[in-house]
Coordinates of N, CA, C and O in Angstrom, one line a residue:
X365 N 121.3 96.4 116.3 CA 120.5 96.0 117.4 C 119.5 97.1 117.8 O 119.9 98.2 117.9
X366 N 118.4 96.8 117.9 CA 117.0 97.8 118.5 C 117.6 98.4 119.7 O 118.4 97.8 120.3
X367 N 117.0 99.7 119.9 CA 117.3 100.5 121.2 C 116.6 100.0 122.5 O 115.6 99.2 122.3
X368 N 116.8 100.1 123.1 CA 116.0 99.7 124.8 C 115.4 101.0 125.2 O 116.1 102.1 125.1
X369 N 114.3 100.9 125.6 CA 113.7 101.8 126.4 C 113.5 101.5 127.8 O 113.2 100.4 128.2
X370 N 113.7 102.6 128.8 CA 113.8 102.7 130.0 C 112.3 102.3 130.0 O 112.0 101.2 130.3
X371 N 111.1 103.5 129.6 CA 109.9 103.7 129.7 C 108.8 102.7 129.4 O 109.4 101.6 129.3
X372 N 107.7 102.5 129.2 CA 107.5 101.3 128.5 C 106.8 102.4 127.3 O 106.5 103.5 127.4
X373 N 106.8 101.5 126.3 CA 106.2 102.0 124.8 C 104.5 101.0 124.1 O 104.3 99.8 124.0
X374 N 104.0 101.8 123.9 CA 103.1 100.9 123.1 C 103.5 99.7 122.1 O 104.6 99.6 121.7
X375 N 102.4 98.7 121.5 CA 102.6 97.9 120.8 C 103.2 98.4 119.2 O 104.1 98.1 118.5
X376 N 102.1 99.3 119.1 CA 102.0 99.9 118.2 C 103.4 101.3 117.8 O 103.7 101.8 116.7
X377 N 103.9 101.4 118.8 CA 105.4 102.5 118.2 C 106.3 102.0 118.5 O 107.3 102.6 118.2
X378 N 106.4 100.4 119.2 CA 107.3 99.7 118.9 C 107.3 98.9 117.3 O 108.4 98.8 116.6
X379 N 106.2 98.5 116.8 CA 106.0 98.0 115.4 C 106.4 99.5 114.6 O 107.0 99.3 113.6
X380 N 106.1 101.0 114.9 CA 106.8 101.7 113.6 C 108.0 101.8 113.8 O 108.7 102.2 112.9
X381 N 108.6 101.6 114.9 CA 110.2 102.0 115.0 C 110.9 101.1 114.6 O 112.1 101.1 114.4
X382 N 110.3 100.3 114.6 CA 110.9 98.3 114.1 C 111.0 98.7 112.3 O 111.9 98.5 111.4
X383 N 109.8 99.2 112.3 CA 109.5 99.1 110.6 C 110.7 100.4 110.4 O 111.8 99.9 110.1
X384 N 110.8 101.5 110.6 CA 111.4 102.6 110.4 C 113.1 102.5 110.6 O 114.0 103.2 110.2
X385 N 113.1 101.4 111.2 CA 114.6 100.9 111.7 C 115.0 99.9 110.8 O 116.2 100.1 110.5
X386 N 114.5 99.0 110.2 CA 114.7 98.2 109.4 C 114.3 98.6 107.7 O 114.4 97.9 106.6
X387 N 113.7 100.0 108.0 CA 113.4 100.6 106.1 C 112.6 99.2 105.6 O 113.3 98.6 104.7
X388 N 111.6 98.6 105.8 CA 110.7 98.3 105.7 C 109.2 99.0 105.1 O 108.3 98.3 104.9
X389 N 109.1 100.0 104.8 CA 108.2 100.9 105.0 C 107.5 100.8 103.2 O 106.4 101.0 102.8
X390 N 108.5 100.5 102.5 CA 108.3 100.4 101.3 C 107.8 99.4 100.9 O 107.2 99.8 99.9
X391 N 107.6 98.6 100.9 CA 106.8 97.1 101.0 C 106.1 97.1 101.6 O 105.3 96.4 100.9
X392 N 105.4 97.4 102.7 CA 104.5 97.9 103.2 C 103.6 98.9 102.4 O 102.4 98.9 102.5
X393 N 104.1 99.5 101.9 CA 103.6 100.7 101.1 C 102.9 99.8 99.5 O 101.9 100.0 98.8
X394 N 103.9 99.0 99.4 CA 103.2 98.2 98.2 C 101.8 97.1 98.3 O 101.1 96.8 97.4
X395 N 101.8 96.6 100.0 CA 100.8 95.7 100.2 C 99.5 96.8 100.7 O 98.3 96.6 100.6
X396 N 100.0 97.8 101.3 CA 99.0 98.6 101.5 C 98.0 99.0 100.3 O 96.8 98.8 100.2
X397 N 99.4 99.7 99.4 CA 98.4 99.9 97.6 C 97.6 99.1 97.0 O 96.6 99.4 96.3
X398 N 98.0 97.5 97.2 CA 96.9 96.6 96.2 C 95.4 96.6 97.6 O 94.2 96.6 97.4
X399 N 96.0 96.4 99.0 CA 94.5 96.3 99.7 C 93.8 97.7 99.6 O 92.6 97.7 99.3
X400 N 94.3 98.7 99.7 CA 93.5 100.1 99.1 C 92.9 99.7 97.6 O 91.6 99.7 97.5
X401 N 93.2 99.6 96.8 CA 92.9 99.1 95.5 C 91.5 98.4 95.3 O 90.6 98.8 94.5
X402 N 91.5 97.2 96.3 CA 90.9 96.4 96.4 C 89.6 96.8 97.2 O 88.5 96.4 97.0
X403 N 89.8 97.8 98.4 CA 88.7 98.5 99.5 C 88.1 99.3 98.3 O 87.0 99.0 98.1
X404 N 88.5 100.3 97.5 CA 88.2 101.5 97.1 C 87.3 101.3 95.7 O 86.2 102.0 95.6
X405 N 87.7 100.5 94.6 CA 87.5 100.0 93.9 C 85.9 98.5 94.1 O 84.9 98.1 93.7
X406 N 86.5 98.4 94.7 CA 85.4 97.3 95.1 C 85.8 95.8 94.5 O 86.8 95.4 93.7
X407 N 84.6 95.1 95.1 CA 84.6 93.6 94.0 C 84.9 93.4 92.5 O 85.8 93.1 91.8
X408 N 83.7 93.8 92.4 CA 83.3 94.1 90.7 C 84.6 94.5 89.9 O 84.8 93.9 88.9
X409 N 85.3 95.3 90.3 CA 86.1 95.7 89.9 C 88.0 94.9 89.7 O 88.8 95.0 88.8
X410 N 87.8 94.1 91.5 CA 88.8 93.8 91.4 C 88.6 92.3 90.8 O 89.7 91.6 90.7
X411 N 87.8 91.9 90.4 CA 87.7 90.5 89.6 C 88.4 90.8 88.1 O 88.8 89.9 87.4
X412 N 88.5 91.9 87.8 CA 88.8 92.1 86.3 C 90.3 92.3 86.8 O 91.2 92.0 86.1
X413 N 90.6 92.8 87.9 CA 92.4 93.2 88.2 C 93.1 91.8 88.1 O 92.9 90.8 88.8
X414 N 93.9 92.0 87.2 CA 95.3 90.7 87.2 C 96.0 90.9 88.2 O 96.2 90.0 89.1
X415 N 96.7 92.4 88.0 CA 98.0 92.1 88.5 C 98.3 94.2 89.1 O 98.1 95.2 88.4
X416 N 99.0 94.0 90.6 CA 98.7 95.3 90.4 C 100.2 95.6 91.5 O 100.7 94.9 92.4
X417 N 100.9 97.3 90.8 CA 102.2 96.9 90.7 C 102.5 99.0 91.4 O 102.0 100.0 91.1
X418 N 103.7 98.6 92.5 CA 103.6 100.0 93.1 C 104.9 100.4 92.4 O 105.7 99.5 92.4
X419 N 105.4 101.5 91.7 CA 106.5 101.2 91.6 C 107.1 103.1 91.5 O 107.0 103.8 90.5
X420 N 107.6 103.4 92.4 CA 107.8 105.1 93.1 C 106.6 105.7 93.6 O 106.0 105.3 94.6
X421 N 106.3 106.5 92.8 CA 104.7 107.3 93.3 C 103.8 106.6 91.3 O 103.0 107.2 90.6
X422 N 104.2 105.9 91.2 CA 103.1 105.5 90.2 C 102.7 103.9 90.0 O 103.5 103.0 89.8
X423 N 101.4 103.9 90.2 CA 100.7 102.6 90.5 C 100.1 102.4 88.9 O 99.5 103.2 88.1
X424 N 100.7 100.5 88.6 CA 100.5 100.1 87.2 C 99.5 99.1 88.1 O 99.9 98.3 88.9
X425 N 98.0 99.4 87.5 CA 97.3 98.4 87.5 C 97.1 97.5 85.9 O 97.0 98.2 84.8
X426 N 97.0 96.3 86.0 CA 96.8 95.3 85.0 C 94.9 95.0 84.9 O 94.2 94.5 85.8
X427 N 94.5 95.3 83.9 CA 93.1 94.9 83.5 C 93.0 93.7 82.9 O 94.1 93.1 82.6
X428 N 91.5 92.9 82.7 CA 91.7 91.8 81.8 C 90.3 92.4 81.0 O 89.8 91.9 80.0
X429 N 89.8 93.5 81.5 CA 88.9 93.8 80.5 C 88.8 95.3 80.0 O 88.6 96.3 80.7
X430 N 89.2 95.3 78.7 CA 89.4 96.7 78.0 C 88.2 97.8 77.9 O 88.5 99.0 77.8
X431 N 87.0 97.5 78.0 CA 86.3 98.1 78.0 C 86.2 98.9 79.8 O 85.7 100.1 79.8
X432 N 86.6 98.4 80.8 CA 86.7 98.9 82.1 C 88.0 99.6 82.1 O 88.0 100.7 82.6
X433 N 88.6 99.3 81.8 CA 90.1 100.6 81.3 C 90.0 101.4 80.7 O 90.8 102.3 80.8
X434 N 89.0 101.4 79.7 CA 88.9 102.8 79.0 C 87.9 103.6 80.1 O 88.0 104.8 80.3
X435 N 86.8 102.5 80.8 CA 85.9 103.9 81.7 C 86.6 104.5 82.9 O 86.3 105.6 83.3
X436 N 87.4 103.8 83.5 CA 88.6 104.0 84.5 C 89.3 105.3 84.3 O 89.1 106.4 84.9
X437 N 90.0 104.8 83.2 CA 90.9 106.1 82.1 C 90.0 107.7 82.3 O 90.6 108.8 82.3
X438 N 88.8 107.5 82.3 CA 88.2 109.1 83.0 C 88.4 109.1 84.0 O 89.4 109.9 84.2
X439 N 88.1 108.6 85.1 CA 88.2 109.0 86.7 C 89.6 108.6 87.2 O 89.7 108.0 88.3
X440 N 90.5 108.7 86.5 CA 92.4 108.7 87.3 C 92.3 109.5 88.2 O 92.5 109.0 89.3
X441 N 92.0 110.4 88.3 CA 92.6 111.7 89.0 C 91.5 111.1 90.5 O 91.9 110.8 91.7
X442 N 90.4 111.2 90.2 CA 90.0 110.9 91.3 C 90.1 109.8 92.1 O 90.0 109.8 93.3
X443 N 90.2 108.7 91.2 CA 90.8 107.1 91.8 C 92.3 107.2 92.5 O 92.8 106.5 93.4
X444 N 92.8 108.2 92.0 CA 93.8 108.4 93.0 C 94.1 109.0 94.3 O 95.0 108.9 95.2
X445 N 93.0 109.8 93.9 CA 92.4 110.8 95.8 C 91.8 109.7 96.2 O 91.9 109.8 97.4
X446 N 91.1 108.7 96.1 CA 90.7 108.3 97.1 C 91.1 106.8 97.4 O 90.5 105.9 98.0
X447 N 93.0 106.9 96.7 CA 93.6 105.6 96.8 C 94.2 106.0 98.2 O 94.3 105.5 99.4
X448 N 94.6 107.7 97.5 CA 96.2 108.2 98.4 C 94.9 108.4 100.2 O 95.2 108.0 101.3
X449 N 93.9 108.9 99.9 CA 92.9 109.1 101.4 C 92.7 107.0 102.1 O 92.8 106.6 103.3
X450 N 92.5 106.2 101.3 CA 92.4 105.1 101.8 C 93.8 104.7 102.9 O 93.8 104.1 104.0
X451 N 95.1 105.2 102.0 CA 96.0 104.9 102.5 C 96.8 106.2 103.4 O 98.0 106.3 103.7
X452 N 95.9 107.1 103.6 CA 96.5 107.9 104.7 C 97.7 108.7 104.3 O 98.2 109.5 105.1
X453 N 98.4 108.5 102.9 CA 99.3 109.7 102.7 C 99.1 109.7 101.2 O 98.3 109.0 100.5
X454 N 100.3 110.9 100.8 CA 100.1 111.1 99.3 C 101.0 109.7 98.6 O 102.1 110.1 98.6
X455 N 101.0 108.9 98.3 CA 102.0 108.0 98.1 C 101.8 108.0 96.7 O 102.7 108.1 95.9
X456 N 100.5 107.7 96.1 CA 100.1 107.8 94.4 C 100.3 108.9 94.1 O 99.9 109.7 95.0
X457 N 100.9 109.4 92.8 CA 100.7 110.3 91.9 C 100.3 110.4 90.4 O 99.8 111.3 89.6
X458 N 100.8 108.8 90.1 CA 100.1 108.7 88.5 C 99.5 107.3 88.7 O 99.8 106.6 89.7
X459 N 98.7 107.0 87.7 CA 98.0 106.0 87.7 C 98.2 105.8 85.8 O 97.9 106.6 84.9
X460 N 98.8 104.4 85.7 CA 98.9 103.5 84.1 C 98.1 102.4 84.6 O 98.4 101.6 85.5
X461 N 97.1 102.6 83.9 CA 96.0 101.1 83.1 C 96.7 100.8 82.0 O 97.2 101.5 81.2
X462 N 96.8 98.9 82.3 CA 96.9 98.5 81.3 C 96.4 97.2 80.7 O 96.6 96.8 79.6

């Protein structure tokens, strides 16, 4: 059962305490990574994404075109600073194209 507060609380630290109480956070964390994906990367980009998959600290994106996975395949390191800065913590650490 949720705690009661005497005090009143915001909308918003009642929704992380809800989430943080029910360990939620992780699924969250997965719908966050494909809309970062999708912000960061752009259109263009996400029209070729199939299928895109969170799974610990390593994010498997799915290509449909091989030639954009090989130019990808250079900028990892950086597609992932500015996955982990979209989404406000370090949560990426490896990045598999496939």
């Amino acid at each position: 059962m949720a705690k009661r507060h005497a005090e009143n609380i915001s909308i918003g630290d009642a929704l992380k305490e809800f989430i943080e109480s029910n360990r939620l956070e992780k699924g969250l964390d997965k719908v966050n990574a494909k809309e970062a994906w999708d912000s960061v990367m752009g259109t263009a980009i996400s029209k070729y994404t199939t299928d895109i998959k969170l799974d610990r600290d390593t994010l498997y994106v799915q290509l449909s075109s091989s030639v954009l996975r090989e130019e990808l395949s250079y900028g990892k390191e950086k597609i992932i600073k500015l996955l982990n800065e979209e989404m406000g913590k370090e949560l990426i650490k490896k990045l598999v194209l496939r």
